[in-house]
Short mmCIF file of C-alpha atoms and ligand atoms in Angstrom, two decimals:
data_model
loop_
_atom_site.label_atom_id
_atom_site.label_comp_id
_atom_site.label_asym_id
_atom_site.label_seq_id
_atom_site.Cartn_x
_atom_site.Cartn_y
_atom_site.Cartn_z
CA ASN A 1 50.07 23.92 -49.29
CA GLU A 2 46.61 24.26 -47.76
CA LEU A 3 43.89 25.91 -49.77
CA VAL A 4 40.37 26.20 -48.40
CA PHE A 5 37.27 26.47 -50.60
CA SER A 6 33.58 26.50 -49.79
CA GLY A 7 30.34 27.77 -51.25
CA VAL A 8 26.84 28.82 -50.26
CA GLN A 9 23.81 28.97 -52.57
CA PRO A 10 22.00 32.29 -52.95
CA THR A 11 18.56 30.76 -52.70
CA GLY A 12 17.08 32.90 -49.93
CA ASN A 13 16.47 32.33 -46.19
CA LEU A 14 20.03 31.89 -44.95
CA HIS A 15 19.56 30.21 -41.60
CA LEU A 16 21.25 29.11 -38.40
CA GLY A 17 22.30 25.78 -39.99
CA ASN A 18 24.14 27.62 -42.76
CA TYR A 19 25.82 29.78 -40.14
CA LEU A 20 26.83 27.16 -37.57
CA GLY A 21 27.54 24.34 -40.03
CA ALA A 22 29.40 26.49 -42.54
CA ILE A 23 29.84 30.29 -42.42
CA LYS A 24 31.01 30.50 -38.79
CA ARG A 25 33.56 27.81 -39.57
CA PHE A 26 34.70 29.68 -42.71
CA VAL A 27 35.61 32.56 -40.42
CA GLU A 28 37.58 30.23 -38.14
CA MET A 29 39.53 28.86 -41.11
CA GLN A 30 40.92 32.32 -41.80
CA ALA A 31 43.12 31.95 -38.73
CA ARG A 32 44.93 29.04 -40.43
CA ASP A 33 47.86 29.85 -42.62
CA ALA A 34 45.93 29.05 -45.79
CA GLN A 35 44.36 30.93 -48.67
CA CYS A 36 40.57 30.74 -48.26
CA LEU A 37 38.04 31.16 -51.09
CA TYR A 38 34.37 31.65 -50.26
CA CYS A 39 32.00 31.53 -53.17
CA VAL A 40 28.37 32.51 -53.67
CA VAL A 41 27.34 29.71 -55.99
CA ASP A 42 24.85 31.38 -58.29
CA LEU A 43 25.30 28.78 -61.04
CA HIS A 44 24.16 26.16 -58.56
CA ALA A 45 21.20 28.28 -57.50
CA ILE A 46 19.63 28.20 -60.96
CA THR A 47 19.45 24.39 -61.00
CA LEU A 48 16.05 25.20 -59.48
CA TRP A 49 14.21 28.13 -61.05
CA GLN A 50 15.08 31.48 -59.43
CA ASP A 51 13.17 34.69 -60.01
CA PRO A 52 15.66 36.91 -61.92
CA ALA A 53 14.31 39.97 -60.13
CA GLU A 54 15.28 38.42 -56.79
CA LEU A 55 18.48 36.56 -57.59
CA LYS A 56 20.80 39.58 -57.47
CA GLY A 57 19.47 40.48 -54.02
CA GLN A 58 20.01 36.92 -52.82
CA ILE A 59 23.60 36.92 -54.11
CA ARG A 60 24.29 40.17 -52.28
CA GLU A 61 22.62 38.83 -49.14
CA VAL A 62 24.92 35.79 -48.95
CA THR A 63 27.90 38.07 -49.57
CA ALA A 64 26.68 40.33 -46.77
CA ALA A 65 26.38 37.32 -44.46
CA PHE A 66 29.99 36.33 -45.19
CA LEU A 67 31.23 39.82 -44.42
CA ALA A 68 28.98 40.36 -41.38
CA ALA A 69 30.12 37.04 -39.91
CA GLY A 70 33.74 38.18 -40.07
CA ILE A 71 35.15 36.97 -43.36
CA ASP A 72 37.75 39.55 -44.29
CA PRO A 73 37.63 40.13 -48.06
CA ALA A 74 41.19 41.45 -48.03
CA ARG A 75 42.49 38.18 -46.64
CA SER A 76 39.98 35.67 -48.05
CA ILE A 77 38.69 35.70 -51.60
CA VAL A 78 34.94 36.40 -51.64
CA PHE A 79 33.24 36.12 -55.03
CA ASN A 80 30.30 34.80 -57.00
CA GLN A 81 30.72 31.76 -59.19
CA SER A 82 29.27 33.11 -62.45
CA GLN A 83 31.97 35.80 -62.65
CA VAL A 84 34.70 33.19 -62.93
CA PRO A 85 34.21 31.23 -66.16
CA GLN A 86 36.59 28.42 -65.18
CA HIS A 87 33.95 26.82 -62.92
CA ALA A 88 31.60 26.06 -65.81
CA GLU A 89 34.45 25.10 -68.13
CA LEU A 90 35.95 22.60 -65.74
CA ALA A 91 32.48 21.27 -64.91
CA TRP A 92 32.03 20.28 -68.56
CA ILE A 93 35.31 18.39 -68.60
CA PHE A 94 34.32 16.68 -65.33
CA ASN A 95 30.94 15.76 -66.83
CA CYS A 96 33.02 13.61 -69.14
CA VAL A 97 34.98 12.08 -66.24
CA ALA A 98 32.13 11.39 -63.79
CA ARG A 99 30.02 8.29 -64.44
CA LEU A 100 26.24 8.14 -64.62
CA GLY A 101 26.28 5.45 -61.96
CA TRP A 102 28.01 7.81 -59.54
CA LEU A 103 25.44 10.55 -60.02
CA ASN A 104 22.56 8.09 -59.80
CA ARG A 105 23.58 7.44 -56.19
CA MET A 106 23.34 11.10 -55.10
CA THR A 107 20.63 11.35 -52.45
CA GLN A 108 20.30 15.14 -52.65
CA PHE A 109 19.24 14.89 -56.29
CA LYS A 110 16.57 12.39 -55.36
CA ASP A 111 15.31 14.70 -52.58
CA LYS A 112 15.33 17.86 -54.67
CA ALA A 113 13.94 16.33 -57.84
CA GLY A 114 11.04 14.84 -55.90
CA LYS A 115 8.54 12.53 -57.56
CA ASP A 116 8.55 14.22 -60.96
CA ARG A 117 12.14 13.30 -61.77
CA GLU A 118 11.62 13.40 -65.55
CA ASN A 119 10.94 17.09 -65.16
CA ALA A 120 14.07 17.96 -63.13
CA SER A 121 16.67 20.12 -64.87
CA VAL A 122 19.79 18.48 -66.27
CA GLY A 123 21.68 21.03 -64.18
CA LEU A 124 20.15 19.66 -60.97
CA TYR A 125 21.42 16.21 -61.93
CA ALA A 126 24.91 17.48 -62.79
CA TYR A 127 25.00 19.75 -59.71
CA PRO A 128 27.63 17.74 -57.80
CA VAL A 129 29.95 17.75 -60.83
CA LEU A 130 29.90 21.55 -60.84
CA MET A 131 30.68 21.40 -57.14
CA ALA A 132 33.74 19.26 -57.87
CA ALA A 133 34.79 21.84 -60.46
CA ASP A 134 34.38 24.68 -57.92
CA ILE A 135 36.76 22.95 -55.55
CA LEU A 136 39.26 21.56 -58.01
CA ALA A 137 39.58 24.68 -60.21
CA TYR A 138 41.62 25.94 -57.23
CA ARG A 139 43.01 22.50 -56.38
CA ALA A 140 41.58 23.11 -52.91
CA THR A 141 42.77 20.76 -50.20
CA HIS A 142 40.16 21.49 -47.49
CA VAL A 143 36.43 22.11 -47.74
CA PRO A 144 34.45 23.12 -44.64
CA VAL A 145 30.77 22.15 -45.04
CA GLY A 146 27.78 20.84 -43.12
CA GLU A 147 27.10 17.12 -42.91
CA ASP A 148 24.59 17.21 -45.80
CA GLN A 149 27.42 17.83 -48.32
CA LYS A 150 29.41 14.74 -47.38
CA GLN A 151 28.30 12.63 -50.32
CA HIS A 152 29.06 15.44 -52.77
CA LEU A 153 32.59 15.73 -51.39
CA GLU A 154 33.10 11.99 -51.80
CA LEU A 155 32.13 12.43 -55.44
CA THR A 156 34.67 15.25 -55.72
CA ARG A 157 37.36 12.89 -54.47
CA ASP A 158 36.26 10.23 -56.96
CA ILE A 159 36.37 12.69 -59.85
CA ALA A 160 39.84 13.93 -58.86
CA GLY A 161 41.10 10.37 -58.57
CA LYS A 162 39.64 9.27 -61.89
CA PHE A 163 41.02 12.32 -63.71
CA ASN A 164 44.49 11.73 -62.20
CA ASN A 165 44.28 8.12 -63.25
CA ASP A 166 42.69 8.47 -66.71
CA PHE A 167 45.21 11.12 -67.73
CA SER A 168 48.23 9.93 -65.75
CA GLY A 169 50.46 9.64 -68.84
CA SER A 170 49.57 13.09 -70.10
CA ILE A 171 49.86 14.58 -66.61
CA ALA A 172 53.43 13.28 -66.39
CA ALA A 173 54.22 14.30 -70.00
CA HIS A 174 53.22 17.86 -69.13
CA GLY A 175 55.56 17.89 -66.18
CA HIS A 176 53.01 17.69 -63.37
CA GLY A 177 53.23 15.49 -60.30
CA GLU A 178 51.23 12.27 -60.19
CA ASP A 179 48.36 13.81 -58.23
CA PHE A 180 47.43 16.72 -60.46
CA PHE A 181 44.22 17.17 -58.52
CA PRO A 182 44.43 16.80 -54.73
CA ILE A 183 42.11 14.36 -52.99
CA THR A 184 40.22 17.00 -51.05
CA GLU A 185 39.67 16.69 -47.31
CA PRO A 186 36.11 17.44 -46.18
CA LEU A 187 35.97 19.38 -42.91
CA ILE A 188 32.67 18.38 -41.35
CA GLY A 189 32.41 18.78 -37.64
CA GLY A 190 31.67 20.69 -34.51
CA PRO A 191 28.47 20.41 -32.51
CA ALA A 192 26.29 21.79 -35.33
CA ALA A 193 27.33 19.90 -38.46
CA ARG A 194 23.67 19.04 -38.91
CA VAL A 195 21.26 21.55 -37.39
CA MET A 196 17.72 20.21 -37.35
CA SER A 197 14.34 21.89 -37.80
CA LEU A 198 12.99 23.57 -34.68
CA ARG A 199 9.61 21.96 -35.40
CA ASP A 200 10.85 18.41 -36.00
CA GLY A 201 14.16 17.13 -34.68
CA THR A 202 14.34 14.44 -37.36
CA LYS A 203 14.30 16.90 -40.29
CA LYS A 204 17.21 19.09 -41.36
CA MET A 205 16.83 22.85 -40.88
CA SER A 206 16.37 24.03 -44.44
CA LYS A 207 15.86 27.12 -46.57
CA SER A 208 12.94 25.52 -48.30
CA ASP A 209 10.88 24.38 -45.29
CA PRO A 210 7.47 26.05 -45.72
CA SER A 211 7.30 26.78 -41.98
CA ASP A 212 9.35 29.86 -41.10
CA ASN A 213 9.18 28.71 -37.45
CA SER A 214 11.28 25.69 -38.40
CA ARG A 215 14.40 27.83 -38.76
CA ILE A 216 16.11 30.91 -37.40
CA ASN A 217 16.94 33.13 -40.34
CA LEU A 218 20.12 35.18 -40.11
CA THR A 219 18.07 38.32 -40.71
CA ASP A 220 15.58 37.55 -37.90
CA ASP A 221 15.47 40.25 -35.21
CA ALA A 222 15.69 39.60 -31.47
CA ASP A 223 11.92 39.18 -31.09
CA ALA A 224 11.65 36.65 -33.89
CA ILE A 225 14.62 34.67 -32.54
CA ALA A 226 13.08 34.61 -29.05
CA GLN A 227 9.69 33.56 -30.32
CA LYS A 228 11.05 30.74 -32.48
CA VAL A 229 13.23 29.33 -29.70
CA ARG A 230 10.34 29.45 -27.22
CA LYS A 231 8.07 27.66 -29.69
CA ALA A 232 10.69 25.04 -30.58
CA LYS A 233 9.55 21.48 -30.12
CA THR A 234 10.92 19.64 -27.05
CA ASP A 235 10.17 16.51 -25.07
CA PRO A 236 8.81 16.38 -21.50
CA GLU A 237 12.01 15.24 -19.70
CA PRO A 238 14.53 17.61 -18.11
CA LEU A 239 17.95 17.78 -19.79
CA PRO A 240 20.36 14.90 -19.14
CA SER A 241 23.68 15.61 -17.47
CA GLU A 242 25.80 14.09 -20.28
CA ALA A 243 25.66 14.12 -24.07
CA ALA A 244 25.12 10.34 -24.11
CA GLY A 245 21.70 10.98 -22.54
CA LEU A 246 20.61 12.91 -25.63
CA SER A 247 20.38 9.82 -27.83
CA GLY A 248 16.81 9.11 -28.87
CA ARG A 249 15.90 12.72 -28.01
CA PRO A 250 16.38 14.52 -31.33
CA GLU A 251 14.86 17.87 -30.30
CA ALA A 252 16.86 18.06 -27.06
CA ASP A 253 19.99 17.02 -28.92
CA ASN A 254 19.44 19.73 -31.52
CA LEU A 255 18.89 22.57 -29.03
CA VAL A 256 21.89 21.53 -26.96
CA GLY A 257 23.99 21.28 -30.14
CA ILE A 258 22.92 24.78 -31.21
CA PHE A 259 23.75 26.14 -27.76
CA ALA A 260 27.16 24.45 -27.82
CA ALA A 261 28.02 25.78 -31.29
CA LEU A 262 26.98 29.33 -30.44
CA LYS A 263 29.03 29.15 -27.24
CA ASP A 264 32.08 27.43 -28.83
CA ALA A 265 31.64 24.60 -26.34
CA THR A 266 30.82 20.88 -26.47
CA ARG A 267 27.48 19.28 -25.67
CA ASP A 268 28.99 17.82 -22.49
CA GLU A 269 30.16 21.25 -21.36
CA VAL A 270 26.70 22.71 -21.93
CA LEU A 271 25.08 19.84 -20.05
CA SER A 272 27.44 20.22 -17.12
CA ASP A 273 25.73 23.61 -16.64
CA TYR A 274 22.18 22.66 -17.61
CA GLY A 275 21.87 18.93 -16.79
CA GLY A 276 18.64 18.44 -14.85
CA ALA A 277 17.19 21.78 -16.02
CA GLN A 278 13.71 22.06 -17.46
CA PHE A 279 13.41 23.26 -21.06
CA SER A 280 11.78 26.50 -19.96
CA VAL A 281 15.01 27.43 -18.15
CA PHE A 282 17.31 26.15 -20.89
CA LYS A 283 15.33 27.92 -23.61
CA GLY A 284 15.61 31.19 -21.69
CA ALA A 285 19.40 30.84 -21.70
CA LEU A 286 19.39 29.82 -25.37
CA VAL A 287 17.31 32.87 -26.33
CA GLU A 288 19.78 35.12 -24.55
CA LEU A 289 22.81 33.49 -26.20
CA ALA A 290 21.24 33.33 -29.67
CA VAL A 291 20.18 36.97 -29.56
CA GLU A 292 23.62 38.01 -28.32
CA LYS A 293 25.37 36.20 -31.19
CA LEU A 294 22.87 36.56 -34.03
CA ALA A 295 21.12 39.90 -33.67
CA PRO A 296 24.29 41.95 -34.36
CA LEU A 297 25.07 39.71 -37.33
CA GLY A 298 21.61 40.30 -38.80
CA ALA A 299 21.87 44.03 -38.21
CA GLU A 300 25.27 44.18 -39.91
CA MET A 301 23.92 42.18 -42.86
CA LYS A 302 21.11 44.71 -43.28
CA ARG A 303 23.59 47.59 -43.12
CA LEU A 304 25.76 45.97 -45.80
CA ILE A 305 22.81 45.10 -48.06
CA ALA A 306 21.83 48.77 -48.04
CA ASP A 307 25.05 49.50 -49.97
CA PRO A 308 24.94 47.15 -52.98
CA ALA A 309 27.71 49.05 -54.78
CA HIS A 310 30.14 48.15 -52.01
CA ILE A 311 29.12 44.48 -52.12
CA ASP A 312 29.42 44.38 -55.89
CA ALA A 313 32.92 45.86 -55.66
CA VAL A 314 33.95 43.17 -53.15
CA LEU A 315 32.63 40.49 -55.52
CA ALA A 316 34.37 41.94 -58.57
CA ASP A 317 37.68 42.17 -56.74
CA GLY A 318 37.26 38.61 -55.45
CA ALA A 319 36.41 37.31 -58.92
CA ALA A 320 39.59 38.78 -60.39
CA ARG A 321 41.71 37.18 -57.66
CA ALA A 322 39.89 33.86 -57.97
CA GLU A 323 40.33 33.80 -61.73
CA ALA A 324 44.06 34.42 -61.32
CA ILE A 325 44.23 31.07 -59.48
CA ALA A 326 41.74 29.12 -61.59
CA ALA A 327 42.96 30.17 -65.04
CA PRO A 328 46.36 28.44 -64.81
CA THR A 329 44.61 25.27 -63.59
CA LEU A 330 42.32 25.31 -66.62
CA ASP A 331 45.25 25.98 -68.95
CA ALA A 332 47.00 22.93 -67.55
CA VAL A 333 43.81 20.81 -67.73
CA LYS A 334 43.27 21.69 -71.40
CA ASP A 335 46.86 20.72 -72.19
CA ILE A 336 46.48 17.48 -70.25
CA VAL A 337 43.23 16.57 -72.02
CA GLY A 338 44.87 17.23 -75.39
CA PHE A 339 43.10 20.29 -76.76
CA VAL A 340 44.81 22.50 -79.37
CA ARG A 341 45.62 25.79 -77.69
CA LYS A 342 46.05 29.35 -78.92
CA GLY A 343 49.76 30.07 -79.42
P1 LIG B 1 23.90 25.21 -49.23
O1 LIG B 1 23.81 26.54 -49.86
O2 LIG B 1 22.71 24.32 -49.21
O3 LIG B 1 24.39 25.35 -47.74
C1 LIG B 1 25.54 26.13 -47.42
C2 LIG B 1 26.30 25.46 -46.30
O4 LIG B 1 25.46 25.31 -45.17
C3 LIG B 1 25.49 23.96 -44.72
N1 LIG B 1 24.17 23.62 -44.16
C4 LIG B 1 23.98 23.13 -42.93
N2 LIG B 1 24.85 22.84 -41.94
C5 LIG B 1 24.33 22.36 -40.79
N3 LIG B 1 23.00 22.18 -40.60
C6 LIG B 1 22.10 22.45 -41.56
N4 LIG B 1 20.79 22.27 -41.35
C7 LIG B 1 22.58 22.96 -42.80
N5 LIG B 1 21.98 23.33 -43.95
C8 LIG B 1 22.97 23.73 -44.77
C9 LIG B 1 25.78 23.15 -45.96
O5 LIG B 1 26.31 21.88 -45.63
C10 LIG B 1 26.78 24.03 -46.67
O6 LIG B 1 28.08 23.83 -46.15
N6 LIG B 1 26.26 22.37 -52.57
C11 LIG B 1 26.47 23.37 -51.55
C12 LIG B 1 27.14 24.63 -52.06
C13 LIG B 1 28.41 24.41 -52.82
C14 LIG B 1 29.67 24.04 -52.26
C15 LIG B 1 30.57 24.00 -53.37
C16 LIG B 1 30.11 23.75 -50.98
C17 LIG B 1 28.58 24.56 -54.15
N7 LIG B 1 29.89 24.31 -54.48
C18 LIG B 1 31.92 23.65 -53.19
C19 LIG B 1 31.47 23.42 -50.81
C20 LIG B 1 32.34 23.37 -51.92
C21 LIG B 1 25.10 23.76 -50.99
O7 LIG B 1 24.09 23.57 -51.59
O8 LIG B 1 25.15 24.42 -49.83
#
């Protein structure tokens, strides 16, 4: 049985990378015959300090982006992490399964903690363990994410495997199959698994880049989108006629990848139309396509955000449905680990 899970942090500035690498693909997953859960990971957000006066708005904004992009909250389960207590509970148990050595290898922690590592929160360090708990509380089999989450999903697989192995006797004694937790399949792909900054093709497009021109925000209007695409860094050569010609040209590769993802095409298909074109021409076409796809999404997000009561109702309904799946998993995990349970 397929079960799809993914999450997005409510840390402000949702951008084109979040959309093309993740949210757009979440929508596509709904067509598969699988239950999908899409989570606004507010517990993850607070691993870096968030202004409490802004956090609620950010949670509602990510929810609005899910809905505006086409996630159907009747079919998929849309919720925020802190309303489902099983995430934090399972994360603690996994903290006792994961090894320090595994976490020490996580590159995102090193990036986010920066130079002053002694001053990073313990939560930031344990972040990927909570992510494993998010996924495995539902025993999810498939996780659509951007390329930057690959290492975290490998850790999730390691935690599932070690739990299955460490508790194999108890898992069998409680009548479960050998693989209590599935070894989750990461779904990383498409032409925009790693969208790069518009100012520097070697840096990931990111919420935290101080330059707003480095990213297209999902709430940018048509003028802002046009201006940012026109200002995007390029190189002096015309476009190649095949994707192979993009190697060593990070900015060209990025813009062609964005075009392809927005158009549901491949880089080669885009280049069969634009090979030999100057960037001025290609950027004109990209502006038109990006505005066509993104401006309505931004407008719908704004409409949804204006009705927080509706969003909060979607999240509450989603949380109840999510908990109905996660609670039996946690019951089984507590039995497997050997805790005394209420009668
Ligand atoms: P977050 O909030 O940083 O990003 C949300 C999703 O967007 C993808 N993404 C990108 N894809 C392509 N190009 C980019 N430049 C780009 N930037 C971000 C991310 O890969 C992600 O899929 N740890 C996760 C949230 C999370 C999660 C989970 C994901 C928590 N629990 C369980 C999957 C399953 C994160 O910080 O995503």
